[in-house]
Tab-separated table of N, CA and C in Angstrom:
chain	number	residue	atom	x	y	z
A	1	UNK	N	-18.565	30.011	43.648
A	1	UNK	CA	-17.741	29.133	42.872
A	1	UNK	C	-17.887	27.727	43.425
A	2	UNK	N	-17.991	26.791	42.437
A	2	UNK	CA	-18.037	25.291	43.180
A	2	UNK	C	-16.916	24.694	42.499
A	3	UNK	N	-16.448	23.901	43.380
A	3	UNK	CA	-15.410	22.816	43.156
A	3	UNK	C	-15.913	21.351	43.335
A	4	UNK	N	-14.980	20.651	42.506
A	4	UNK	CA	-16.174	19.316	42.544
A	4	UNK	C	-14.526	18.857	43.718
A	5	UNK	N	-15.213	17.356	43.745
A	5	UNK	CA	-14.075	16.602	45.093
A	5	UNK	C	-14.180	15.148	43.823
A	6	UNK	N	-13.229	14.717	44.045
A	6	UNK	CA	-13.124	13.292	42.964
A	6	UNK	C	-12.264	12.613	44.182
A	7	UNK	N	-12.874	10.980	44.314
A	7	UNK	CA	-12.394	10.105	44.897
A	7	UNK	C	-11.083	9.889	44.365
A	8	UNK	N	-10.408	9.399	45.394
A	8	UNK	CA	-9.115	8.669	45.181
A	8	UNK	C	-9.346	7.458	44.053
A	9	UNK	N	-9.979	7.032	43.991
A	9	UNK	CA	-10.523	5.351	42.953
A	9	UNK	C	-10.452	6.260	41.829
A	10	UNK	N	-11.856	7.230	41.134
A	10	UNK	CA	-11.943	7.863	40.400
A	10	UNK	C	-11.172	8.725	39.868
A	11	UNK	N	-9.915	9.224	40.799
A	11	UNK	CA	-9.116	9.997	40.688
A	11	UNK	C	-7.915	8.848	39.588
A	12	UNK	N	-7.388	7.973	39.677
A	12	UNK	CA	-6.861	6.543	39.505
A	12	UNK	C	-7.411	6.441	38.154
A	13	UNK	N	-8.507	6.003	38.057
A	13	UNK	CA	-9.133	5.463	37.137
A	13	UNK	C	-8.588	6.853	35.590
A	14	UNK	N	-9.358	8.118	36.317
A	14	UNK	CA	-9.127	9.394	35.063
A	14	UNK	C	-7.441	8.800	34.412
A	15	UNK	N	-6.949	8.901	35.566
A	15	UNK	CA	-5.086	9.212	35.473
A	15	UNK	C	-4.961	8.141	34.009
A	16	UNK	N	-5.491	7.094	34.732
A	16	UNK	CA	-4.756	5.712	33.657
A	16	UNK	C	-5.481	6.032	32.112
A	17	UNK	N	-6.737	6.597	31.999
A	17	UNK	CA	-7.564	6.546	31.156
A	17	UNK	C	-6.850	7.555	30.231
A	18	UNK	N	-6.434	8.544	30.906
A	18	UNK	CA	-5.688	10.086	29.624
A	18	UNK	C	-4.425	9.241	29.581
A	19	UNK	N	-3.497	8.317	30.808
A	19	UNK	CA	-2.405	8.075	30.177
A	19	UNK	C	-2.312	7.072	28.959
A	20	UNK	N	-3.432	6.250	28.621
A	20	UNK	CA	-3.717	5.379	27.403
A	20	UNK	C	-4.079	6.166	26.649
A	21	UNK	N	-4.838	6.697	26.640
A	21	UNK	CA	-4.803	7.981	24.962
A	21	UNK	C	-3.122	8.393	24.668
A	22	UNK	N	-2.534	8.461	25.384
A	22	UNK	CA	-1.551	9.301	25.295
A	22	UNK	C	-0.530	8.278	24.712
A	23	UNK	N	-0.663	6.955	25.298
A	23	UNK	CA	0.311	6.161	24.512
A	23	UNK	C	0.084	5.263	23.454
A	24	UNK	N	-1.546	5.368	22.950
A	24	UNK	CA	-2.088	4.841	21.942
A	24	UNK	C	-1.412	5.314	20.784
A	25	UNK	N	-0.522	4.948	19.966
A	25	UNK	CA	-0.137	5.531	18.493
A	25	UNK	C	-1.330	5.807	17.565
A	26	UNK	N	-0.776	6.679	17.272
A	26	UNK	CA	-1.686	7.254	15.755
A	26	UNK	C	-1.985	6.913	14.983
A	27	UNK	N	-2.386	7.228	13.779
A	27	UNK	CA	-3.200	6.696	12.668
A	27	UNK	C	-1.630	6.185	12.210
A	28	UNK	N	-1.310	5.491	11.519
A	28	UNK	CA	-0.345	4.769	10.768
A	28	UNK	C	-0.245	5.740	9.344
A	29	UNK	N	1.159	5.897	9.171
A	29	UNK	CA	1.028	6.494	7.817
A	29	UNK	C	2.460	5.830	6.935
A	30	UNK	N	1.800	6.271	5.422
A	30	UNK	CA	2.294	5.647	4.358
A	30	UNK	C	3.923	5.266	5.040
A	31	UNK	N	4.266	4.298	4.370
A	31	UNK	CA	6.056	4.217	4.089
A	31	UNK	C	6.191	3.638	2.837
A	32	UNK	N	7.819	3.232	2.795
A	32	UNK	CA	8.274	2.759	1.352
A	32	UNK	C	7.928	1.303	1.551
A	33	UNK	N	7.148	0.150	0.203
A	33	UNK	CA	7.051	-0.961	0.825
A	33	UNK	C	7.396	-1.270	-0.455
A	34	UNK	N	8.743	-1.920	-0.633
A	34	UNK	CA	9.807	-2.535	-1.696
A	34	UNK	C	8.813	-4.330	-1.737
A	35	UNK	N	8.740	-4.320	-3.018
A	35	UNK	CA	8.541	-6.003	-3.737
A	35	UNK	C	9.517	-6.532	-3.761
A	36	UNK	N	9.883	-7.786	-2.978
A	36	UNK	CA	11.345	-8.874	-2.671
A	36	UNK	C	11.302	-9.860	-3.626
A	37	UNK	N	9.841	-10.321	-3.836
A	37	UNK	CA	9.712	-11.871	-4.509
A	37	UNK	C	10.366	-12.769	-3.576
A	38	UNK	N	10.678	-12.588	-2.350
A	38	UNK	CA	11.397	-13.969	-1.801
A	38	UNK	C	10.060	-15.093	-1.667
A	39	UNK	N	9.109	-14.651	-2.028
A	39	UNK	CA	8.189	-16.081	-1.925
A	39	UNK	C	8.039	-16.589	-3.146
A	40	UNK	N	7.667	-15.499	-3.759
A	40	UNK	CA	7.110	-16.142	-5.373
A	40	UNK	C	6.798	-14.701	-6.059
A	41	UNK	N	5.880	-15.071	-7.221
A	41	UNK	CA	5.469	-13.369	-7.629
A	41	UNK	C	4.172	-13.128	-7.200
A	42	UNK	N	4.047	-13.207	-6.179
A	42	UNK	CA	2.213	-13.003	-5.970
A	42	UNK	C	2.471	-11.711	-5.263
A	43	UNK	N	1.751	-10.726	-5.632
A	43	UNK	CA	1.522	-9.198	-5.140
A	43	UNK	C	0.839	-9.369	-3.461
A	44	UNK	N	-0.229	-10.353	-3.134
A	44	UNK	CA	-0.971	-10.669	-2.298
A	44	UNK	C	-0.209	-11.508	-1.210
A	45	UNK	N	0.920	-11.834	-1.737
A	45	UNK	CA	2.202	-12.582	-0.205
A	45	UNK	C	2.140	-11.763	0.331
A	46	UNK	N	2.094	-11.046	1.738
A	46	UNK	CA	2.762	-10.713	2.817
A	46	UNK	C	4.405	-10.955	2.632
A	47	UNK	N	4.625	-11.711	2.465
A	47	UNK	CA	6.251	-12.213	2.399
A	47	UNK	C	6.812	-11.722	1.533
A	48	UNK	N	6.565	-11.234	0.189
A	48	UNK	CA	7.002	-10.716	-0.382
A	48	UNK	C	7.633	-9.212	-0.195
A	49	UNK	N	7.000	-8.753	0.679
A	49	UNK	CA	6.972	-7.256	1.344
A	49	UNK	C	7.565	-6.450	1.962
A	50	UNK	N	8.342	-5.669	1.797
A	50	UNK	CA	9.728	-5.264	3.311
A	50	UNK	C	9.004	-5.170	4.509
A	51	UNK	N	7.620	-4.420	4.277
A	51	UNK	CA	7.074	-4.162	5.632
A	51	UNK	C	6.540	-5.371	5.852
A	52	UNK	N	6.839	-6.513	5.203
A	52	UNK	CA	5.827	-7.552	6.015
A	52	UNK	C	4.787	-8.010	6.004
A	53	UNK	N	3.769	-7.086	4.914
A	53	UNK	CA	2.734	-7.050	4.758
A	53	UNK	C	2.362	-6.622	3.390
A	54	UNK	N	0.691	-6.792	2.971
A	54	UNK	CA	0.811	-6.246	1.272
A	54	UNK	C	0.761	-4.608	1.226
A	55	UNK	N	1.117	-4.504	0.576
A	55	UNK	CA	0.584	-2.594	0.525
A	55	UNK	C	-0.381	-2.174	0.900
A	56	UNK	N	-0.935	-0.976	1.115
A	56	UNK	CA	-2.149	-0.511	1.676
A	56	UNK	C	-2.319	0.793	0.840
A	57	UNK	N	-3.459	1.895	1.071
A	57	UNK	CA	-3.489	2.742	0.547
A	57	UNK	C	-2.531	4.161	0.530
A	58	UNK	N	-1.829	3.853	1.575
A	58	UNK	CA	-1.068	4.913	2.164
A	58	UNK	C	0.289	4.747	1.907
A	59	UNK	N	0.916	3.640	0.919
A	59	UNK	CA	1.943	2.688	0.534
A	59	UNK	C	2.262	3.365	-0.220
A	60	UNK	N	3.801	3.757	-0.436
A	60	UNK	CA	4.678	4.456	-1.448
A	60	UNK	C	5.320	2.736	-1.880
A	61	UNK	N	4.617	2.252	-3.226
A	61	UNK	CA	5.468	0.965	-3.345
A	61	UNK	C	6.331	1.187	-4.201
A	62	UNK	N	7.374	0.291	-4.299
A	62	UNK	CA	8.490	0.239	-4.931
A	62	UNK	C	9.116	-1.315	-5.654
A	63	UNK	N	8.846	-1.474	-7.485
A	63	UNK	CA	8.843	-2.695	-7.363
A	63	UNK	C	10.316	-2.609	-8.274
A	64	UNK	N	11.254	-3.241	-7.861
A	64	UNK	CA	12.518	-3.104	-8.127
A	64	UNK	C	13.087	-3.837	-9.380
A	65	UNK	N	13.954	-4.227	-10.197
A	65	UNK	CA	14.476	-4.584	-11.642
A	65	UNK	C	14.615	-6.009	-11.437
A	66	UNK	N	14.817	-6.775	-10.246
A	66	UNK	CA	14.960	-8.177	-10.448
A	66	UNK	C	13.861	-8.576	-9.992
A	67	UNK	N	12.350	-7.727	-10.302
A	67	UNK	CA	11.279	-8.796	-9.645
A	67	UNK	C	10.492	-8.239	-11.222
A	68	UNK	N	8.979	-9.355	-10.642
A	68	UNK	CA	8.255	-9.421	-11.815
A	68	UNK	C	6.793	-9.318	-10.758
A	69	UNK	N	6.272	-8.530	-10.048
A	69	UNK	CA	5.671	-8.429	-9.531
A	69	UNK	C	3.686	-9.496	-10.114
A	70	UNK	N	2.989	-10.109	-9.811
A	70	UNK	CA	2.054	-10.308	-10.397
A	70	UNK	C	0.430	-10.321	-9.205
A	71	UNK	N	-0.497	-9.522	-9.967
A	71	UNK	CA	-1.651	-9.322	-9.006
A	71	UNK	C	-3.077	-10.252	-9.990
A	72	UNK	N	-3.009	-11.663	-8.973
A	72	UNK	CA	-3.806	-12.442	-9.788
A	72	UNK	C	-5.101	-12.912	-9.166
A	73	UNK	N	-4.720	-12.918	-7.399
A	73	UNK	CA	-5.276	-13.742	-6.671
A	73	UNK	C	-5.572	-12.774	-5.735
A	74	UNK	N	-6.512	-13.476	-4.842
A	74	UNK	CA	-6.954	-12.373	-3.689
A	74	UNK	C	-7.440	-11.136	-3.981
A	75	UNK	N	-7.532	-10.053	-3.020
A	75	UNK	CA	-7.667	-8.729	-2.680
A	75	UNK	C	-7.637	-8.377	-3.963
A	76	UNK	N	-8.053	-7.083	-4.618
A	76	UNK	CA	-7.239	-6.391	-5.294
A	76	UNK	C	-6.171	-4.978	-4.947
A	77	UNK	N	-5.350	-4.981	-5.335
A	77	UNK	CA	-4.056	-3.995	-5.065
A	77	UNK	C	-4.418	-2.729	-5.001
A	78	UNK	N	-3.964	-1.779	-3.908
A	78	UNK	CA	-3.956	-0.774	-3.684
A	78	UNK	C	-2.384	0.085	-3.216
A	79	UNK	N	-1.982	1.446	-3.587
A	79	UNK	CA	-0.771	1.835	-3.492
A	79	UNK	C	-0.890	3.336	-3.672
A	80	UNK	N	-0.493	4.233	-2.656
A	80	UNK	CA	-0.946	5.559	-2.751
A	80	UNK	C	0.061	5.988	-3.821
A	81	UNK	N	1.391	5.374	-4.219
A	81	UNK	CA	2.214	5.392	-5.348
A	81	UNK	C	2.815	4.228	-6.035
A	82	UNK	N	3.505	3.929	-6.926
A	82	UNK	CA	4.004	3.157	-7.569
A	82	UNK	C	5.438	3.545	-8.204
A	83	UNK	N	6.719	3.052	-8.119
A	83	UNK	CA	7.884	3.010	-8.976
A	83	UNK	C	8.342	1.741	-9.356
A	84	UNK	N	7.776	1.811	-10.803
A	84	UNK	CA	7.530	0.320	-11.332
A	84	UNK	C	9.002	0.685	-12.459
A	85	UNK	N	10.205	-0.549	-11.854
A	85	UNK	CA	11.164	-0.558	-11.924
A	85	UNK	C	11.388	-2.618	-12.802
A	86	UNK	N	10.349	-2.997	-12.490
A	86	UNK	CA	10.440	-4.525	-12.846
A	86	UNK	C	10.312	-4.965	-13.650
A	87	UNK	N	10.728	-6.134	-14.191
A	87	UNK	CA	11.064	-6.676	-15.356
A	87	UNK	C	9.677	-6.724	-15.691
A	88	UNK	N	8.905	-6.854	-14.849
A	88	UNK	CA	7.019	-6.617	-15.815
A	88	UNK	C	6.061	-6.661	-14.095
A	89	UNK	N	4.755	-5.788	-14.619
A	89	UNK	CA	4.056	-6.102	-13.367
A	89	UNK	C	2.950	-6.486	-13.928
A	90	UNK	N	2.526	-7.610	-13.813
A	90	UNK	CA	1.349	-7.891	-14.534
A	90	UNK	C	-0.304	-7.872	-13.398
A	91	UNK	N	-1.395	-7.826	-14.096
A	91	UNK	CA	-2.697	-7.270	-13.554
A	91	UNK	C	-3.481	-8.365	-14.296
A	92	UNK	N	-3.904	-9.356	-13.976
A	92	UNK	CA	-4.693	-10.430	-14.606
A	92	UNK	C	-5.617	-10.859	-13.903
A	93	UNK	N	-6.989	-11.900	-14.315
A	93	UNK	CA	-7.932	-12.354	-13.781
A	93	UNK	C	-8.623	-11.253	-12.859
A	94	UNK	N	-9.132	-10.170	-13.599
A	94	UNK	CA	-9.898	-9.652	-13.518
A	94	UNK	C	-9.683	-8.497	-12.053
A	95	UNK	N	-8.390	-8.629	-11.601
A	95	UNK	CA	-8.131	-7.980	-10.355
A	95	UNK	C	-7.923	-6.243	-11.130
A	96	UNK	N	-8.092	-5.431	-10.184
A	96	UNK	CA	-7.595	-4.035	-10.335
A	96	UNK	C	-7.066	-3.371	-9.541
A	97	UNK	N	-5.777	-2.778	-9.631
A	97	UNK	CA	-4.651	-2.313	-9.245
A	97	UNK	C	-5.052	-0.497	-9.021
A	98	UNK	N	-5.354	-0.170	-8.275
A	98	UNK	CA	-5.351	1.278	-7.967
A	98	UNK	C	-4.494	2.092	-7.424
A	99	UNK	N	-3.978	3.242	-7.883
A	99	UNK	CA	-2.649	4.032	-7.474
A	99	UNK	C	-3.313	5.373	-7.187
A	100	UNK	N	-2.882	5.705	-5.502
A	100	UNK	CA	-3.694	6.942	-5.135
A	100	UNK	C	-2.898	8.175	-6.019
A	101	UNK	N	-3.307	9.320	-5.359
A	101	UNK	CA	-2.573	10.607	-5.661
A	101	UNK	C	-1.016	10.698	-4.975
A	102	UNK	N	0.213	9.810	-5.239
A	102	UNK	CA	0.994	10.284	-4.905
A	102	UNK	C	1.590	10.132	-6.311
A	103	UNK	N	2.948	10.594	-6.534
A	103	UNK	CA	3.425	10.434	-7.703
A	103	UNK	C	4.642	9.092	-8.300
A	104	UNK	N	3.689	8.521	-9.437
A	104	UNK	CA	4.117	7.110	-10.059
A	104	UNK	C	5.200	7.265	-11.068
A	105	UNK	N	5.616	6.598	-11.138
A	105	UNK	CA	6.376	6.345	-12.677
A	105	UNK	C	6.685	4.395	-12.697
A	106	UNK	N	6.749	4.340	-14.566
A	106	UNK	CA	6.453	2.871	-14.747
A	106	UNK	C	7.855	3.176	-16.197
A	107	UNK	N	8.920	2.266	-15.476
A	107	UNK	CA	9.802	2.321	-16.660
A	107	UNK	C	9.662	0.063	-17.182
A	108	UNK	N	9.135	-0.351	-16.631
A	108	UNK	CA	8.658	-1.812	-16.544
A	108	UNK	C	8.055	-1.418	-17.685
A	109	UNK	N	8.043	-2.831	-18.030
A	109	UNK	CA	6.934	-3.251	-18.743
A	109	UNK	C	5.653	-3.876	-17.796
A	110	UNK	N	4.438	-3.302	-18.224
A	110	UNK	CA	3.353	-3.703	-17.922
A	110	UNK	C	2.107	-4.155	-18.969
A	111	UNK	N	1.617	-5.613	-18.013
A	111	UNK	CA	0.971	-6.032	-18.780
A	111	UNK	C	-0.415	-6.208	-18.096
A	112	UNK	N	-1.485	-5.879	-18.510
A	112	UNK	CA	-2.328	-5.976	-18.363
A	112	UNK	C	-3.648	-6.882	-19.556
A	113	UNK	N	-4.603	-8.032	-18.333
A	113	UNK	CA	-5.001	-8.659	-19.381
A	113	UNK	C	-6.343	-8.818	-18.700
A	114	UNK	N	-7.589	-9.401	-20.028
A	114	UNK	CA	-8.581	-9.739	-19.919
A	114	UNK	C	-9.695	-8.035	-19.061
A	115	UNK	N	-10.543	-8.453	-17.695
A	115	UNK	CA	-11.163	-7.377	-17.313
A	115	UNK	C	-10.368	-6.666	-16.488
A	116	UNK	N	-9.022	-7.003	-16.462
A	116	UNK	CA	-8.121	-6.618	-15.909
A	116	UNK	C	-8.315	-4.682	-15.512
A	117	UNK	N	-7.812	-4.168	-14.506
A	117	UNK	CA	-8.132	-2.469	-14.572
A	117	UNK	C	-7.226	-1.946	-13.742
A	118	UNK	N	-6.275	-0.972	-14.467
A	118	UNK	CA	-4.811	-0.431	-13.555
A	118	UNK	C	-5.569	1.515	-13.666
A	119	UNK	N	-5.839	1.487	-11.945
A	119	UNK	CA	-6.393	2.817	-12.216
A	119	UNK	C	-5.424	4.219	-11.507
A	120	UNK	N	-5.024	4.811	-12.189
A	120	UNK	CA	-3.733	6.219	-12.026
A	120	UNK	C	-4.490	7.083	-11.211
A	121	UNK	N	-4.466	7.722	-9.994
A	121	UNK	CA	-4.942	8.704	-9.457
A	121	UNK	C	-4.009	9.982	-9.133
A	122	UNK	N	-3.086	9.472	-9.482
A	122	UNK	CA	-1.853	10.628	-9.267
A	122	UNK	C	-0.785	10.812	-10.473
A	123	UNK	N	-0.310	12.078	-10.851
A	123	UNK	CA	0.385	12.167	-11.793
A	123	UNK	C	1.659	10.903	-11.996
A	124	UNK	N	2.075	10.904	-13.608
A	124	UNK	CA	2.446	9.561	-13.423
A	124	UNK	C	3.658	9.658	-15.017
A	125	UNK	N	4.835	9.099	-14.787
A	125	UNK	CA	5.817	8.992	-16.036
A	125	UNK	C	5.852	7.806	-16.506
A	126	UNK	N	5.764	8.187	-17.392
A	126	UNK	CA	6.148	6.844	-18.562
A	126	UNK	C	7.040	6.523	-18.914
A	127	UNK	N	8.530	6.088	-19.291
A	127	UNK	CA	9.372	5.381	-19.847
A	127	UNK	C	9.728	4.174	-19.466
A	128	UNK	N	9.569	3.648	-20.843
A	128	UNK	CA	9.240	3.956	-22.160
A	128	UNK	C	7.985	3.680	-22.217
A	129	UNK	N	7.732	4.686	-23.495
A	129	UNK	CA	6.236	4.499	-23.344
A	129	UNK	C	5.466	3.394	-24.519
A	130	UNK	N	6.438	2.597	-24.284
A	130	UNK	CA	5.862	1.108	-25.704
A	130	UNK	C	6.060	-0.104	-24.637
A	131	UNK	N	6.331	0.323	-23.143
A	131	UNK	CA	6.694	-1.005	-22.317
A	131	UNK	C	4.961	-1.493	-21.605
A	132	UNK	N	4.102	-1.317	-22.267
A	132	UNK	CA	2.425	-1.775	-21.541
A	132	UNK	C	2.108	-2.350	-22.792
A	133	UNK	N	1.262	-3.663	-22.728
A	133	UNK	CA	0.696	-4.914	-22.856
A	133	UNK	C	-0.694	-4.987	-23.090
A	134	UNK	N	-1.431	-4.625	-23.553
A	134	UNK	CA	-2.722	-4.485	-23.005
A	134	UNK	C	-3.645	-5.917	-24.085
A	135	UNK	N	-4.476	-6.509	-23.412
A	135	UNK	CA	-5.092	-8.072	-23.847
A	135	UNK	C	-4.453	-9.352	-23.694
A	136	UNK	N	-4.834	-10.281	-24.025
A	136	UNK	CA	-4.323	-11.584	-23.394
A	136	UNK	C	-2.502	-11.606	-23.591
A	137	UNK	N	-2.630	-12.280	-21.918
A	137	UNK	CA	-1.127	-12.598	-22.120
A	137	UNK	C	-0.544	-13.935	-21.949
């Protein structure tokens, strides 16, 4: 049988190395990220954001009755769900709005315009279903 011998240095070094794995956090996962409008209506504020930040793919968003959410500029939008609650969410200048597989519903009106593209990946409710817009707005 052999046994190995590890220096005191090396011995040090292992210790700190497993104790940083250990306090490295994990992959980040989805939460609820509510639309404020305290900046303006741009989907692409950070500020607009509870978490602080824009949605991500892992984002259960939530856009609430006194906002008007709008995705015009920047990035285009991503949201593993959607509860579109707002007076309108509009999708213009050619940006596209993608909603993973979690489950959506859109009682808003939505408007969508020009090459505009709102893509559903997860089951999804409608009411009402006369509140979407579709061509110039």
């Amino acid at each position: 049988m052999r046994f190995f011998t590890i220096s005191p240095r090396l011995g040090v070094v292992l210790v700190a190395a497993l104790m940083s794995l250990l306090l490295v956090p994990g992959a980040a996962h989805g939460e609820t990220n509510t639309f404020t409008q305290a900046t303006n209506d741009d989907w692409n504020a950070a500020s607009n954001w509870t978490q602080g930040s824009v949605p991500d793919a892992t984002d259960d968003v939530v856009l609430p009755s006194n906002t008007a959410p709008v995705l015009r500029s920047g990035a285009d939008g991503v949201a593993k769900s959607i509860t579109h609650n707002a007076n309108m969410l509009g999708i213009f200048d050619g940006k596209t709005l993608t909603v993973g597989d979690g489950n959506s519903s859109f009682a808003g009106q939505l408007s969508i315009a020009g090459t505009s593209t709102l893509r559903l990946n997860g089951p999804t409710t409608w009411n009402p279903p006369n509140a979407i817009k579709i061509g110039t707005v």
